[in-house]
XYZ file of C-alpha atoms in Angstrom:
457
model
C 0.000 0.000 0.000
C 1.270 3.351 -0.919
C 1.961 5.722 1.968
C -0.536 8.529 2.473
C 0.182 11.960 3.904
C -0.237 12.295 7.656
C -2.039 15.359 8.902
C -0.229 17.536 11.353
C 3.251 16.690 10.129
C 4.136 20.357 10.254
C 3.509 20.394 13.967
C 6.499 18.160 14.492
C 8.895 21.046 14.253
C 7.620 22.303 17.594
C 8.771 19.181 19.429
C 11.973 19.114 21.449
C 15.423 18.008 20.277
C 15.555 14.358 19.251
C 17.150 11.878 21.637
C 18.439 8.393 20.878
C 19.162 5.421 23.096
C 20.450 1.920 22.348
C 18.608 -1.129 23.655
C 19.670 -4.789 23.505
C 17.422 -7.789 24.089
C 17.445 -11.553 23.648
C 15.464 -12.530 20.588
C 14.113 -15.644 18.899
C 13.743 -15.499 15.117
C 11.582 -17.974 13.199
C 12.839 -18.531 9.636
C 10.254 -19.103 6.880
C 8.873 -22.662 6.951
C 10.109 -23.391 3.433
C 13.731 -23.052 4.601
C 13.481 -26.011 6.970
C 15.688 -24.135 9.444
C 15.133 -24.264 13.228
C 14.422 -21.166 15.367
C 17.425 -18.885 15.810
C 18.414 -17.450 19.183
C 20.313 -14.172 19.190
C 20.525 -10.611 20.439
C 18.935 -7.589 18.819
C 20.517 -4.166 19.239
C 18.281 -1.197 18.429
C 18.673 2.569 18.688
C 15.336 4.335 19.157
C 15.175 8.082 18.577
C 12.377 10.559 19.277
C 12.034 14.098 20.675
C 12.844 14.394 24.368
C 10.004 16.847 24.975
C 6.735 17.546 23.200
C 3.207 18.834 23.780
C -0.175 17.176 23.760
C -1.628 17.283 20.265
C 1.748 17.157 18.506
C 2.631 14.365 16.126
C 6.210 13.198 16.437
C 8.392 10.947 14.324
C 9.943 7.874 15.926
C 12.921 6.129 14.298
C 14.045 2.516 14.883
C 17.636 1.898 13.759
C 18.686 -1.750 13.837
C 22.334 -1.799 14.855
C 22.514 -5.578 14.953
C 19.856 -8.132 14.022
C 19.422 -11.337 15.973
C 19.838 -13.516 12.895
C 22.143 -13.516 9.890
C 21.327 -14.406 6.328
C 21.251 -18.238 6.349
C 23.958 -20.046 4.420
C 21.528 -20.789 1.580
C 21.099 -17.882 -0.824
C 22.712 -14.553 -1.557
C 20.196 -11.724 -1.138
C 20.113 -9.128 -3.880
C 20.123 -5.364 -3.521
C 16.853 -3.816 -2.279
C 15.131 -7.123 -1.546
C 14.832 -6.802 2.250
C 12.170 -4.795 4.096
C 11.763 -4.582 7.890
C 8.605 -3.847 9.865
C 8.235 -3.793 13.634
C 6.284 -2.720 16.676
C 7.193 -0.248 19.405
C 5.312 -0.460 22.698
C 4.008 2.901 23.905
C 3.575 3.087 27.688
C 3.257 5.540 30.542
C 0.834 8.433 30.195
C -0.256 7.020 26.839
C -0.384 3.359 25.832
C -0.591 1.435 22.595
C 1.381 -0.215 19.794
C 3.209 1.924 17.252
C 3.729 0.182 13.908
C 7.120 0.854 12.336
C 8.227 0.320 8.768
C 11.352 0.797 6.730
C 11.884 1.026 2.979
C 13.046 -1.922 0.918
C 16.636 -0.714 0.751
C 19.699 -2.839 1.394
C 23.093 -3.628 -0.143
C 23.662 -7.142 -1.498
C 23.884 -9.577 1.418
C 25.972 -12.737 0.902
C 25.165 -16.148 2.364
C 25.987 -16.103 6.064
C 26.328 -12.303 6.077
C 24.860 -9.890 8.628
C 21.377 -8.656 7.774
C 21.414 -4.998 6.772
C 18.035 -3.506 7.669
C 16.850 -0.034 6.730
C 15.739 2.414 9.423
C 12.079 2.027 10.363
C 9.869 5.031 11.055
C 6.441 5.720 12.494
C 4.332 8.698 13.546
C 2.926 9.039 17.056
C 0.283 11.573 18.028
C 0.549 12.557 21.686
C -2.738 12.627 23.557
C -1.944 12.945 27.284
C 0.544 14.879 29.431
C 3.178 12.990 31.391
C 6.066 10.661 30.600
C 5.657 8.412 27.579
C 8.106 5.544 27.040
C 8.947 3.836 23.750
C 10.176 0.224 23.803
C 11.214 -1.808 20.740
C 9.951 -5.365 20.451
C 8.765 -7.667 17.665
C 10.054 -7.171 14.146
C 9.669 -8.954 10.818
C 12.130 -9.257 7.945
C 10.534 -9.716 4.520
C 12.598 -10.838 1.527
C 10.825 -10.591 -1.825
C 13.143 -12.570 -4.117
C 13.322 -15.273 -5.336
C 10.027 -15.752 -3.467
C 8.431 -13.653 -0.738
C 9.349 -14.964 2.722
C 9.146 -13.630 6.274
C 11.452 -14.115 9.266
C 9.639 -13.204 12.487
C 11.704 -12.078 15.491
C 10.237 -11.791 19.003
C 11.767 -10.683 22.335
C 12.560 -13.494 24.776
C 13.053 -11.224 27.768
C 11.612 -8.016 29.176
C 12.874 -5.143 27.051
C 13.885 -1.836 28.599
C 12.430 1.408 27.192
C 14.583 3.055 24.556
C 13.265 6.597 24.907
C 11.224 8.582 27.420
C 9.315 11.635 26.160
C 8.195 14.342 28.557
C 4.807 15.488 27.278
C 3.320 18.752 28.526
C -0.257 19.936 28.169
C -0.395 22.065 25.049
C -4.121 22.559 24.757
C -4.638 19.033 23.495
C -6.607 17.542 20.698
C -8.168 14.226 19.998
C -6.218 11.521 18.289
C -4.301 8.443 19.091
C -1.297 6.263 18.750
C -0.422 5.982 15.104
C -0.351 2.402 14.020
C -2.041 0.438 16.766
C -4.775 -0.013 19.257
C -4.630 2.192 22.324
C -6.285 2.310 25.704
C -7.590 5.032 27.915
C -9.936 6.554 25.383
C -7.454 7.392 22.658
C -8.203 6.445 19.102
C -6.052 4.761 16.569
C -4.655 5.082 13.099
C -1.968 3.338 11.114
C 1.575 4.235 10.368
C 2.970 5.978 7.401
C 5.714 4.626 5.212
C 5.740 2.434 2.172
C 4.874 -1.218 2.209
C 7.415 -1.949 -0.453
C 5.176 -2.336 -3.434
C 7.562 -4.729 -5.100
C 7.402 -7.075 -2.180
C 3.779 -6.883 -1.366
C 4.221 -7.060 2.377
C 0.936 -5.976 3.806
C 1.915 -4.625 7.154
C 1.249 -1.016 8.006
C -0.412 1.181 5.448
C -0.389 4.922 5.702
C -3.253 7.025 6.922
C -3.921 10.662 7.365
C -6.159 12.751 9.529
C -6.846 15.375 6.935
C -9.102 15.827 3.983
C -10.764 13.017 2.081
C -8.539 11.434 -0.501
C -11.108 11.367 -3.281
C -11.240 8.959 -6.188
C -9.337 9.169 -9.407
C -10.057 8.961 -13.075
C -13.731 9.765 -13.039
C -14.726 7.080 -10.558
C -17.620 8.021 -8.350
C -18.308 7.295 -4.730
C -19.963 3.950 -4.163
C -23.280 2.908 -2.766
C -24.370 5.024 0.163
C -25.660 3.467 3.305
C -26.846 4.137 6.738
C -26.888 6.752 9.331
C -25.324 6.370 12.734
C -28.850 6.027 14.133
C -29.873 2.998 12.047
C -30.887 -0.034 14.136
C -28.627 -3.030 14.621
C -28.891 -5.537 11.835
C -29.348 -2.914 9.121
C -27.658 -4.187 5.968
C -25.862 -1.974 3.433
C -25.028 -3.269 -0.022
C -21.976 -1.880 -1.763
C -21.357 -1.357 -5.451
C -19.291 -3.774 -7.495
C -16.076 -2.056 -8.584
C -13.467 -3.374 -10.987
C -10.065 -3.585 -9.311
C -6.989 -3.803 -11.574
C -4.466 -5.739 -9.506
C -0.715 -5.970 -10.009
C 0.432 -9.096 -8.200
C 3.857 -9.990 -6.870
C 4.007 -13.773 -6.802
C 6.682 -16.408 -6.302
C 6.331 -17.173 -10.025
C 6.753 -13.604 -11.188
C 4.701 -10.459 -11.665
C 1.118 -10.965 -12.810
C -1.868 -8.743 -13.549
C -5.516 -9.535 -12.912
C -8.771 -7.586 -12.747
C -11.661 -8.570 -10.527
C -15.081 -7.228 -9.589
C -15.185 -6.650 -5.835
C -18.140 -5.677 -3.639
C -18.048 -4.519 -0.009
C -21.208 -5.072 2.066
C -21.845 -4.156 5.710
C -24.235 -4.967 8.550
C -24.590 -2.555 11.480
C -23.644 -3.989 14.854
C -23.713 -1.481 17.700
C -21.517 1.409 16.656
C -19.480 -0.873 14.362
C -20.078 -2.636 11.069
C -19.481 -6.263 10.125
C -17.911 -6.174 6.663
C -18.091 -8.810 3.956
C -15.936 -8.463 0.851
C -17.181 -10.504 -2.095
C -15.338 -11.413 -5.279
C -17.142 -12.384 -8.452
C -17.010 -16.129 -8.925
C -13.681 -17.150 -10.368
C -13.648 -18.621 -13.861
C -10.162 -20.054 -13.406
C -9.454 -23.736 -12.920
C -6.670 -24.871 -10.617
C -3.499 -25.773 -12.528
C -2.373 -28.146 -9.754
C -3.553 -30.076 -6.718
C -3.788 -27.710 -3.732
C -3.752 -29.328 -0.251
C -6.452 -28.658 2.333
C -5.921 -25.658 4.653
C -2.942 -24.397 2.639
C -4.274 -21.159 1.135
C -5.573 -18.150 3.110
C -6.597 -14.780 1.589
C -6.919 -11.405 3.324
C -7.396 -7.779 2.299
C -6.794 -4.317 3.752
C -9.978 -2.363 3.011
C -9.102 1.317 2.592
C -11.130 3.696 4.770
C -11.527 7.248 3.451
C -13.839 10.220 3.498
C -14.456 11.478 7.032
C -12.489 8.558 8.489
C -8.970 7.345 7.718
C -7.124 4.059 8.004
C -7.712 0.485 6.906
C -9.685 -2.545 8.028
C -8.270 -6.054 7.708
C -10.710 -8.649 6.411
C -9.818 -12.322 6.132
C -11.177 -15.422 4.499
C -10.960 -19.029 5.655
C -8.386 -21.455 4.372
C -9.590 -23.895 1.746
C -11.640 -26.467 3.671
C -11.083 -29.198 1.113
C -8.242 -30.076 -1.256
C -8.596 -28.504 -4.690
C -7.897 -30.942 -7.471
C -6.162 -29.945 -10.654
C -8.759 -28.764 -13.150
C -11.362 -27.844 -10.527
C -12.609 -24.217 -10.391
C -11.031 -22.080 -7.676
C -13.643 -20.340 -5.539
C -12.616 -17.106 -3.825
C -14.201 -17.098 -0.348
C -15.876 -14.119 1.269
C -13.498 -12.016 3.379
C -14.866 -10.790 6.710
C -13.848 -8.236 9.332
C -15.178 -5.477 11.581
C -15.033 -1.751 10.880
C -15.129 0.426 13.992
C -15.473 4.074 12.922
C -13.012 6.576 14.300
C -14.788 9.663 12.966
C -18.274 11.083 12.568
C -19.422 11.752 9.027
C -19.517 9.929 5.698
C -16.832 7.236 5.589
C -15.935 5.405 2.389
C -14.748 1.826 1.933
C -12.587 0.877 -1.059
C -10.944 -2.462 -1.939
C -7.244 -2.369 -1.130
C -4.235 -4.665 -1.071
C -5.032 -8.364 -1.320
C -2.653 -10.872 0.284
C -2.662 -14.635 -0.213
C -0.516 -16.799 2.070
C 0.286 -20.352 1.039
C 2.827 -22.807 2.429
C 5.026 -20.097 3.908
C 4.960 -17.889 0.803
C 3.117 -14.650 0.153
C 1.406 -13.386 -2.969
C 0.438 -9.711 -2.785
C -1.858 -7.930 -5.213
C -1.919 -4.124 -5.136
C -4.508 -2.014 -7.022
C -2.746 -0.255 -9.899
C -5.179 2.653 -9.616
C -7.978 3.795 -7.345
C -10.899 1.512 -8.299
C -13.456 3.840 -6.712
C -15.525 3.548 -3.568
C -17.654 0.434 -3.134
C -19.603 1.534 -0.045
C -20.171 4.805 1.831
C -21.501 4.826 5.404
C -22.737 7.668 7.610
C -20.829 6.840 10.793
C -20.550 7.950 14.399
C -17.128 8.008 16.056
C -16.434 5.138 18.439
C -13.803 5.100 21.148
C -10.768 3.218 19.871
C -12.022 3.418 16.305
C -10.068 3.369 13.057
C -9.272 7.058 12.642
C -6.351 8.847 14.216
C -7.763 12.292 13.507
C -10.248 14.570 15.166
C -13.862 13.604 14.570
C -15.066 17.176 14.286
C -17.864 16.471 16.712
C -18.598 15.511 20.291
C -16.455 12.704 21.623
C -19.512 10.980 22.961
C -20.213 9.537 19.541
C -23.683 10.931 18.950
C -25.361 9.490 15.890
C -24.694 11.457 12.767
C -27.521 12.562 10.592
C -27.336 11.100 7.156
C -29.057 9.176 4.444
C -28.133 11.435 1.548
C -27.092 9.606 -1.591
C -23.388 9.317 -2.316
C -23.951 10.226 -5.925
C -23.980 8.355 -9.244
C -22.328 4.974 -9.075
C -20.519 5.096 -12.395
C -17.108 3.596 -12.961
C -16.758 4.714 -16.558
C -15.344 8.055 -17.603
C -12.850 9.795 -19.780
C -9.887 9.498 -17.446
C -10.744 6.143 -15.928
C -8.285 4.389 -18.208
C -10.998 2.262 -19.820
C -11.407 0.103 -16.744
C -14.897 -0.896 -17.816
C -13.404 -2.423 -20.964
C -11.250 -4.985 -19.184
C -13.946 -7.647 -19.423
C -13.707 -8.399 -15.725
C -17.269 -9.689 -15.606
C -16.575 -12.673 -17.885
C -12.855 -13.379 -18.155
C -10.951 -11.109 -15.773
C -11.886 -12.563 -12.376
C -9.110 -12.305 -9.813
C -6.441 -14.976 -10.402
C -4.417 -14.540 -7.207
C -5.532 -17.869 -5.779
C -4.787 -19.521 -9.087
C -1.311 -18.038 -9.027
C -0.793 -19.632 -5.635
C -1.550 -22.970 -7.225
C 1.403 -22.281 -9.482
C 3.393 -21.517 -6.345
C 2.626 -25.004 -5.055
C 4.234 -26.408 -8.189
C 7.274 -24.177 -7.734
C 7.677 -25.185 -4.113
C 8.534 -28.688 -5.224
C 11.559 -27.295 -7.020
C 12.333 -24.777 -4.311
C 12.526 -27.471 -1.654
C 15.265 -29.200 -3.644
C 17.200 -25.947 -3.432
C 16.953 -25.787 0.336
C 16.931 -29.374 1.533
C 20.404 -30.589 0.484
C 22.021 -27.983 2.677
C 19.658 -28.812 5.530
C 20.465 -32.509 5.278
C 24.129 -31.638 5.457
C 23.484 -29.944 8.766
C 21.661 -33.003 10.102
C 24.635 -35.218 9.373
């Protein structure tokens, strides 16, 4: 997911001089399953930097610099330039609590077999909501490598980690908001971090959000189906518009393109909405036998309009084996949207991720497909948005019910999306591509196993 601008970035200049502190902690790293390697025990050394002083309402930048990773590049493959991307989580504690998602660019020098991992600096934005001392503590991090196939090495602390930085926050008049990038407690709301997700890799952790104006849709696309007011009763159903999504997919068998019709529906549940993302029935047959419970899809639904952020929806793994030649059904993806702002929020299909046998296929929309569903929402405590709601914090129901406008996806600058033939022949092929991955894995295992057997001896 491409990074979006974060509102209030200009405020950062008012924060105090940046401070940095180095933290070391015992770590266990889990190599990707396809490698056949056991867990790795090591020590992570991190320097965390952030302003030493700041005021309530300011948004500060936090930087995670990995001085030494807990694991090295296994003695299997040389890693090419700009193939490694780190993401991580910083624990926010003290006067304000939550998880701050961190992300670095996919930038690294070539890394030889057995060489030290060279990770780019990770960054995240934190909006300060309460006066007092706020501590920042590094913890879990993930290392994604996108070639020759996309794999993840997950590293978790094995001991209590000491805070890296303490920020003294003074009352500056305040403003609503929350920890960027994670859930928070104590009445603050949440958003997600900025930074790129490394489009070439398709890692789906941490998209950007902003607290500012609505992003709008491009190329003549219109807002989607409009639904609901904050005062609608529980159980009210809202049907979204089918939109054609042109996906560019990064797969273990190369770059692929596919277009699919996607529809986002919602059912009101309290102040939240149960979302269901539907794909038009696939017309693709499986090119190989796919084992049971081996393929799992998910999507980050983009939230726009009055609200900002993303909602993760997931589908079940395939309940039965899929035989070669059988049609591949794309299951419904489900999740819960908890509004973080009062007003008209829009829901748009976003990055699709398919995990299979330790590999990742990521499909990113090449252009804004347009809004599928618009909802008149009321802000909920701990909701999606990290920005001010523009209304009372009590979450009073918003008036609404006005139409979102014509639901047309055609138009002069739309790039001819309606001409892709998605309805008949362009259904999303991501799951089919994973079937190809299963074939490749047979060959990939031969690459990894000889070296592993040598270790066993």
